[in-house]
């Protein structure tokens, strides 16, 4: 039976590259040694230092959120907008998880502090169907053999670059 529980990172990697998703999900990881990832973590800590935010842990999923009078707003901090579609789906996935628990949440904000930008993410009923499709596809990919490299510009920034191309 296919696994059905995934993290926001897995959903983002599904959007970016199926091979990256597969490697990460099989605990093959070089993330710890990537300066790029370390910088991302630092930005996250610095950005939220002054804000009253909370982190919610749902199993493997960790969600930063801020409570407002209109409900919960998910917050996610990223370094650059290069992978913006993946960031948007990651936030939508968090909203989906919160909704599954009956929590009132239908929007999120992605912060790009280095660019002094933020974007709002709205969750629609159609998004629910799309995410359920993502989950089915992720399950199938993880049961299959390692997908081939995709050879895109982003590869040079990816922590698996040397693994894929050396
Ligand atoms: S280097 Fe490119 S092909 Fe390899 S995992 Fe990363 S994004 Fe995918």
PDB file of C-alpha atoms and ligand atoms in Angstrom:
ATOM      1  CA  UNK A   1       0.000   0.000   0.000  1.00  0.00           C
ATOM      2  CA  UNK A   2       1.284   3.473  -0.904  1.00  0.00           C
ATOM      3  CA  UNK A   3       2.346   5.828   1.888  1.00  0.00           C
ATOM      4  CA  UNK A   4       0.003   8.787   2.244  1.00  0.00           C
ATOM      5  CA  UNK A   5       1.653  10.998   4.834  1.00  0.00           C
ATOM      6  CA  UNK A   6       4.258  13.443   3.551  1.00  0.00           C
ATOM      7  CA  UNK A   7       6.026  16.615   4.674  1.00  0.00           C
ATOM      8  CA  UNK A   8       5.851  20.100   3.131  1.00  0.00           C
ATOM      9  CA  UNK A   9       9.466  19.665   2.008  1.00  0.00           C
ATOM     10  CA  UNK A  10       8.526  16.515   0.088  1.00  0.00           C
ATOM     11  CA  UNK A  11       5.655  18.330  -1.635  1.00  0.00           C
ATOM     12  CA  UNK A  12       7.996  21.217  -2.567  1.00  0.00           C
ATOM     13  CA  UNK A  13      10.597  18.753  -3.896  1.00  0.00           C
ATOM     14  CA  UNK A  14       7.887  16.970  -5.898  1.00  0.00           C
ATOM     15  CA  UNK A  15       7.217  20.292  -7.657  1.00  0.00           C
ATOM     16  CA  UNK A  16      10.950  21.063  -8.136  1.00  0.00           C
ATOM     17  CA  UNK A  17      12.351  17.653  -9.157  1.00  0.00           C
ATOM     18  CA  UNK A  18      11.075  14.077  -8.753  1.00  0.00           C
ATOM     19  CA  UNK A  19      14.658  12.816  -8.386  1.00  0.00           C
ATOM     20  CA  UNK A  20      15.343  15.243  -5.534  1.00  0.00           C
ATOM     21  CA  UNK A  21      12.115  14.089  -3.879  1.00  0.00           C
ATOM     22  CA  UNK A  22      13.149  10.443  -4.243  1.00  0.00           C
ATOM     23  CA  UNK A  23      16.689  10.971  -2.882  1.00  0.00           C
ATOM     24  CA  UNK A  24      15.541  13.088   0.065  1.00  0.00           C
ATOM     25  CA  UNK A  25      12.734  10.660   0.922  1.00  0.00           C
ATOM     26  CA  UNK A  26      15.156   7.734   0.911  1.00  0.00           C
ATOM     27  CA  UNK A  27      17.340   9.567   3.455  1.00  0.00           C
ATOM     28  CA  UNK A  28      20.067  10.258   0.908  1.00  0.00           C
ATOM     29  CA  UNK A  29      20.912  13.799   1.886  1.00  0.00           C
ATOM     30  CA  UNK A  30      23.682  16.353   1.539  1.00  0.00           C
ATOM     31  CA  UNK A  31      21.596  19.214   2.929  1.00  0.00           C
ATOM     32  CA  UNK A  32      23.593  19.515   6.158  1.00  0.00           C
ATOM     33  CA  UNK A  33      26.707  20.414   4.222  1.00  0.00           C
ATOM     34  CA  UNK A  34      25.159  22.956   1.889  1.00  0.00           C
ATOM     35  CA  UNK A  35      25.877  26.632   2.703  1.00  0.00           C
ATOM     36  CA  UNK A  36      22.753  27.478   0.744  1.00  0.00           C
ATOM     37  CA  UNK A  37      20.541  25.487   3.126  1.00  0.00           C
ATOM     38  CA  UNK A  38      22.359  26.862   6.208  1.00  0.00           C
ATOM     39  CA  UNK A  39      21.740  30.402   5.002  1.00  0.00           C
ATOM     40  CA  UNK A  40      18.059  29.590   4.543  1.00  0.00           C
ATOM     41  CA  UNK A  41      17.835  28.414   8.158  1.00  0.00           C
ATOM     42  CA  UNK A  42      19.604  31.534   9.434  1.00  0.00           C
ATOM     43  CA  UNK A  43      17.226  33.807   7.536  1.00  0.00           C
ATOM     44  CA  UNK A  44      14.304  31.926   9.018  1.00  0.00           C
ATOM     45  CA  UNK A  45      15.564  32.389  12.601  1.00  0.00           C
ATOM     46  CA  UNK A  46      16.415  36.081  12.137  1.00  0.00           C
ATOM     47  CA  UNK A  47      13.141  36.929  10.416  1.00  0.00           C
ATOM     48  CA  UNK A  48      10.932  35.502  13.116  1.00  0.00           C
ATOM     49  CA  UNK A  49      12.996  36.708  16.088  1.00  0.00           C
ATOM     50  CA  UNK A  50      10.799  39.774  16.615  1.00  0.00           C
ATOM     51  CA  UNK A  51       7.462  38.290  15.560  1.00  0.00           C
ATOM     52  CA  UNK A  52       5.105  36.485  17.900  1.00  0.00           C
ATOM     53  CA  UNK A  53       4.917  33.253  16.013  1.00  0.00           C
ATOM     54  CA  UNK A  54       4.401  29.678  17.002  1.00  0.00           C
ATOM     55  CA  UNK A  55       5.603  26.479  15.479  1.00  0.00           C
ATOM     56  CA  UNK A  56       3.151  23.641  15.159  1.00  0.00           C
ATOM     57  CA  UNK A  57       4.422  20.090  14.841  1.00  0.00           C
ATOM     58  CA  UNK A  58       2.163  17.572  13.111  1.00  0.00           C
ATOM     59  CA  UNK A  59       4.298  14.441  13.098  1.00  0.00           C
ATOM     60  CA  UNK A  60       7.085  15.200  10.626  1.00  0.00           C
ATOM     61  CA  UNK A  61       5.461  18.450   9.484  1.00  0.00           C
ATOM     62  CA  UNK A  62       6.504  21.701  11.190  1.00  0.00           C
ATOM     63  CA  UNK A  63       4.442  24.805  10.426  1.00  0.00           C
ATOM     64  CA  UNK A  64       5.205  28.402  11.405  1.00  0.00           C
ATOM     65  CA  UNK A  65       2.009  30.324  11.957  1.00  0.00           C
ATOM     66  CA  UNK A  66       0.612  33.512  13.432  1.00  0.00           C
ATOM     67  CA  UNK A  67      -2.866  33.735  14.904  1.00  0.00           C
ATOM     68  CA  UNK A  68      -4.989  36.654  13.724  1.00  0.00           C
ATOM     69  CA  UNK A  69      -8.584  37.598  14.466  1.00  0.00           C
ATOM     70  CA  UNK A  70      -9.559  35.996  11.145  1.00  0.00           C
ATOM     71  CA  UNK A  71      -7.911  32.669  11.919  1.00  0.00           C
ATOM     72  CA  UNK A  72      -4.482  31.145  11.445  1.00  0.00           C
ATOM     73  CA  UNK A  73      -2.028  32.453   8.833  1.00  0.00           C
ATOM     74  CA  UNK A  74       0.824  30.156   7.797  1.00  0.00           C
ATOM     75  CA  UNK A  75       4.235  31.815   7.382  1.00  0.00           C
ATOM     76  CA  UNK A  76       7.177  30.473   5.456  1.00  0.00           C
ATOM     77  CA  UNK A  77      10.551  32.174   4.961  1.00  0.00           C
ATOM     78  CA  UNK A  78      12.604  31.625   1.808  1.00  0.00           C
ATOM     79  CA  UNK A  79      15.851  32.960   0.436  1.00  0.00           C
ATOM     80  CA  UNK A  80      15.018  33.609  -3.191  1.00  0.00           C
ATOM     81  CA  UNK A  81      12.001  33.530  -5.520  1.00  0.00           C
ATOM     82  CA  UNK A  82      13.587  31.099  -7.980  1.00  0.00           C
ATOM     83  CA  UNK A  83      11.455  28.210  -6.750  1.00  0.00           C
ATOM     84  CA  UNK A  84       8.369  30.265  -6.009  1.00  0.00           C
ATOM     85  CA  UNK A  85       5.836  27.722  -7.411  1.00  0.00           C
ATOM     86  CA  UNK A  86       7.300  25.073  -5.070  1.00  0.00           C
ATOM     87  CA  UNK A  87       7.158  27.516  -2.125  1.00  0.00           C
ATOM     88  CA  UNK A  88       3.515  28.273  -2.895  1.00  0.00           C
ATOM     89  CA  UNK A  89       2.593  24.575  -2.967  1.00  0.00           C
ATOM     90  CA  UNK A  90       4.498  23.952   0.256  1.00  0.00           C
ATOM     91  CA  UNK A  91       2.423  26.651   1.999  1.00  0.00           C
ATOM     92  CA  UNK A  92      -0.795  25.358   0.419  1.00  0.00           C
ATOM     93  CA  UNK A  93       0.089  21.888   1.688  1.00  0.00           C
ATOM     94  CA  UNK A  94       0.471  23.259   5.248  1.00  0.00           C
ATOM     95  CA  UNK A  95      -2.929  24.954   4.964  1.00  0.00           C
ATOM     96  CA  UNK A  96      -4.365  21.655   3.690  1.00  0.00           C
ATOM     97  CA  UNK A  97      -2.916  19.831   6.731  1.00  0.00           C
ATOM     98  CA  UNK A  98      -4.377  22.406   9.126  1.00  0.00           C
ATOM     99  CA  UNK A  99      -7.772  22.220   7.425  1.00  0.00           C
ATOM    100  CA  UNK A 100      -7.701  18.423   7.738  1.00  0.00           C
ATOM    101  CA  UNK A 101      -7.533  18.952  11.504  1.00  0.00           C
ATOM    102  CA  UNK A 102     -10.499  21.329  11.382  1.00  0.00           C
ATOM    103  CA  UNK A 103      -8.314  24.406  12.012  1.00  0.00           C
ATOM    104  CA  UNK A 104      -9.552  27.672  10.500  1.00  0.00           C
ATOM    105  CA  UNK A 105      -6.845  28.576   7.981  1.00  0.00           C
ATOM    106  CA  UNK A 106      -7.097  29.541   4.320  1.00  0.00           C
ATOM    107  CA  UNK A 107      -4.120  31.788   3.696  1.00  0.00           C
ATOM    108  CA  UNK A 108      -0.403  32.043   4.116  1.00  0.00           C
ATOM    109  CA  UNK A 109       2.473  34.446   3.537  1.00  0.00           C
ATOM    110  CA  UNK A 110       5.826  33.621   1.992  1.00  0.00           C
ATOM    111  CA  UNK A 111       8.565  35.980   3.163  1.00  0.00           C
ATOM    112  CA  UNK A 112      11.634  36.754   1.063  1.00  0.00           C
ATOM    113  CA  UNK A 113      13.525  38.936   3.576  1.00  0.00           C
ATOM    114  CA  UNK A 114      16.657  39.282   1.446  1.00  0.00           C
ATOM    115  CA  UNK A 115      14.503  40.742  -1.340  1.00  0.00           C
ATOM    116  CA  UNK A 116      12.275  42.748   1.054  1.00  0.00           C
ATOM    117  CA  UNK A 117       9.273  41.010  -0.490  1.00  0.00           C
ATOM    118  CA  UNK A 118       6.428  38.866   0.667  1.00  0.00           C
ATOM    119  CA  UNK A 119       3.621  37.195  -1.223  1.00  0.00           C
ATOM    120  CA  UNK A 120       0.203  36.117  -0.082  1.00  0.00           C
ATOM    121  CA  UNK A 121      -1.047  32.599  -0.765  1.00  0.00           C
ATOM    122  CA  UNK A 122      -4.775  31.833  -0.903  1.00  0.00           C
ATOM    123  CA  UNK A 123      -6.106  28.315  -0.617  1.00  0.00           C
ATOM    124  CA  UNK A 124      -9.045  27.273  -2.826  1.00  0.00           C
ATOM    125  CA  UNK A 125     -11.182  24.127  -3.064  1.00  0.00           C
ATOM    126  CA  UNK A 126      -9.383  23.267  -6.326  1.00  0.00           C
ATOM    127  CA  UNK A 127      -6.060  23.310  -4.414  1.00  0.00           C
ATOM    128  CA  UNK A 128      -7.378  20.537  -2.181  1.00  0.00           C
ATOM    129  CA  UNK A 129      -7.898  18.272  -5.236  1.00  0.00           C
ATOM    130  CA  UNK A 130      -4.482  19.190  -6.659  1.00  0.00           C
ATOM    131  CA  UNK A 131      -2.705  18.394  -3.379  1.00  0.00           C
ATOM    132  CA  UNK A 132      -4.500  15.063  -3.129  1.00  0.00           C
ATOM    133  CA  UNK A 133      -3.226  14.312  -6.649  1.00  0.00           C
ATOM    134  CA  UNK A 134       0.323  15.337  -5.580  1.00  0.00           C
ATOM    135  CA  UNK A 135       0.127  12.962  -2.615  1.00  0.00           C
ATOM    136  CA  UNK A 136      -0.898  10.041  -4.839  1.00  0.00           C
ATOM    137  CA  UNK A 137       1.924  10.808  -7.295  1.00  0.00           C
ATOM    138  CA  UNK A 138       4.514  11.199  -4.528  1.00  0.00           C
ATOM    139  CA  UNK A 139       3.511   7.777  -3.184  1.00  0.00           C
ATOM    140  CA  UNK A 140       3.973   6.222  -6.659  1.00  0.00           C
ATOM    141  CA  UNK A 141       7.377   7.916  -7.222  1.00  0.00           C
ATOM    142  CA  UNK A 142       8.695   6.695  -3.862  1.00  0.00           C
ATOM    143  CA  UNK A 143       7.679   3.105  -4.688  1.00  0.00           C
ATOM    144  CA  UNK A 144       9.508   3.305  -8.047  1.00  0.00           C
ATOM    145  CA  UNK A 145      13.228   3.368  -8.880  1.00  0.00           C
ATOM    146  CA  UNK A 146      15.351   6.551  -8.811  1.00  0.00           C
ATOM    147  CA  UNK A 147      14.136   9.037 -11.499  1.00  0.00           C
ATOM    148  CA  UNK A 148      16.790  10.417 -13.927  1.00  0.00           C
ATOM    149  CA  UNK A 149      18.339  13.919 -13.517  1.00  0.00           C
ATOM    150  CA  UNK A 150      16.200  16.669 -15.041  1.00  0.00           C
ATOM    151  CA  UNK A 151      19.034  18.975 -16.227  1.00  0.00           C
ATOM    152  CA  UNK A 152      17.610  22.399 -15.402  1.00  0.00           C
ATOM    153  CA  UNK A 153      19.263  25.693 -14.360  1.00  0.00           C
ATOM    154  CA  UNK A 154      18.337  25.082 -10.719  1.00  0.00           C
ATOM    155  CA  UNK A 155      20.531  21.927 -10.611  1.00  0.00           C
ATOM    156  CA  UNK A 156      23.640  24.060  -9.932  1.00  0.00           C
ATOM    157  CA  UNK A 157      22.048  25.323  -6.688  1.00  0.00           C
ATOM    158  CA  UNK A 158      20.836  21.892  -5.628  1.00  0.00           C
ATOM    159  CA  UNK A 159      22.629  20.010  -2.845  1.00  0.00           C
ATOM    160  CA  UNK A 160      22.515  16.843  -5.031  1.00  0.00           C
ATOM    161  CA  UNK A 161      24.314  18.497  -7.952  1.00  0.00           C
ATOM    162  CA  UNK A 162      27.580  16.588  -7.566  1.00  0.00           C
ATOM    163  CA  UNK A 163      25.735  13.355  -6.901  1.00  0.00           C
ATOM    164  CA  UNK A 164      23.678  13.767 -10.090  1.00  0.00           C
ATOM    165  CA  UNK A 165      26.383  15.011 -12.462  1.00  0.00           C
ATOM    166  CA  UNK A 166      29.830  13.835 -11.384  1.00  0.00           C
TER     167      UNK A 166
HETATM  168  S1  LIG B   1      20.738  18.267  -9.242  1.00  0.00           S
HETATM  169 FE1  LIG B   1      18.991  18.598 -10.602  1.00  0.00          FE
HETATM  170  S2  LIG B   1      18.392  16.516 -11.216  1.00  0.00           S
HETATM  171 FE2  LIG B   1      19.688  16.314  -9.421  1.00  0.00          FE
HETATM  172  S3  LIG B   1      18.258  16.207  -7.728  1.00  0.00           S
HETATM  173 FE3  LIG B   1      18.895  18.334  -7.936  1.00  0.00          FE
HETATM  174  S4  LIG B   1      17.347  19.283  -9.234  1.00  0.00           S
HETATM  175 FE4  LIG B   1      17.139  17.070  -9.461  1.00  0.00          FE
END
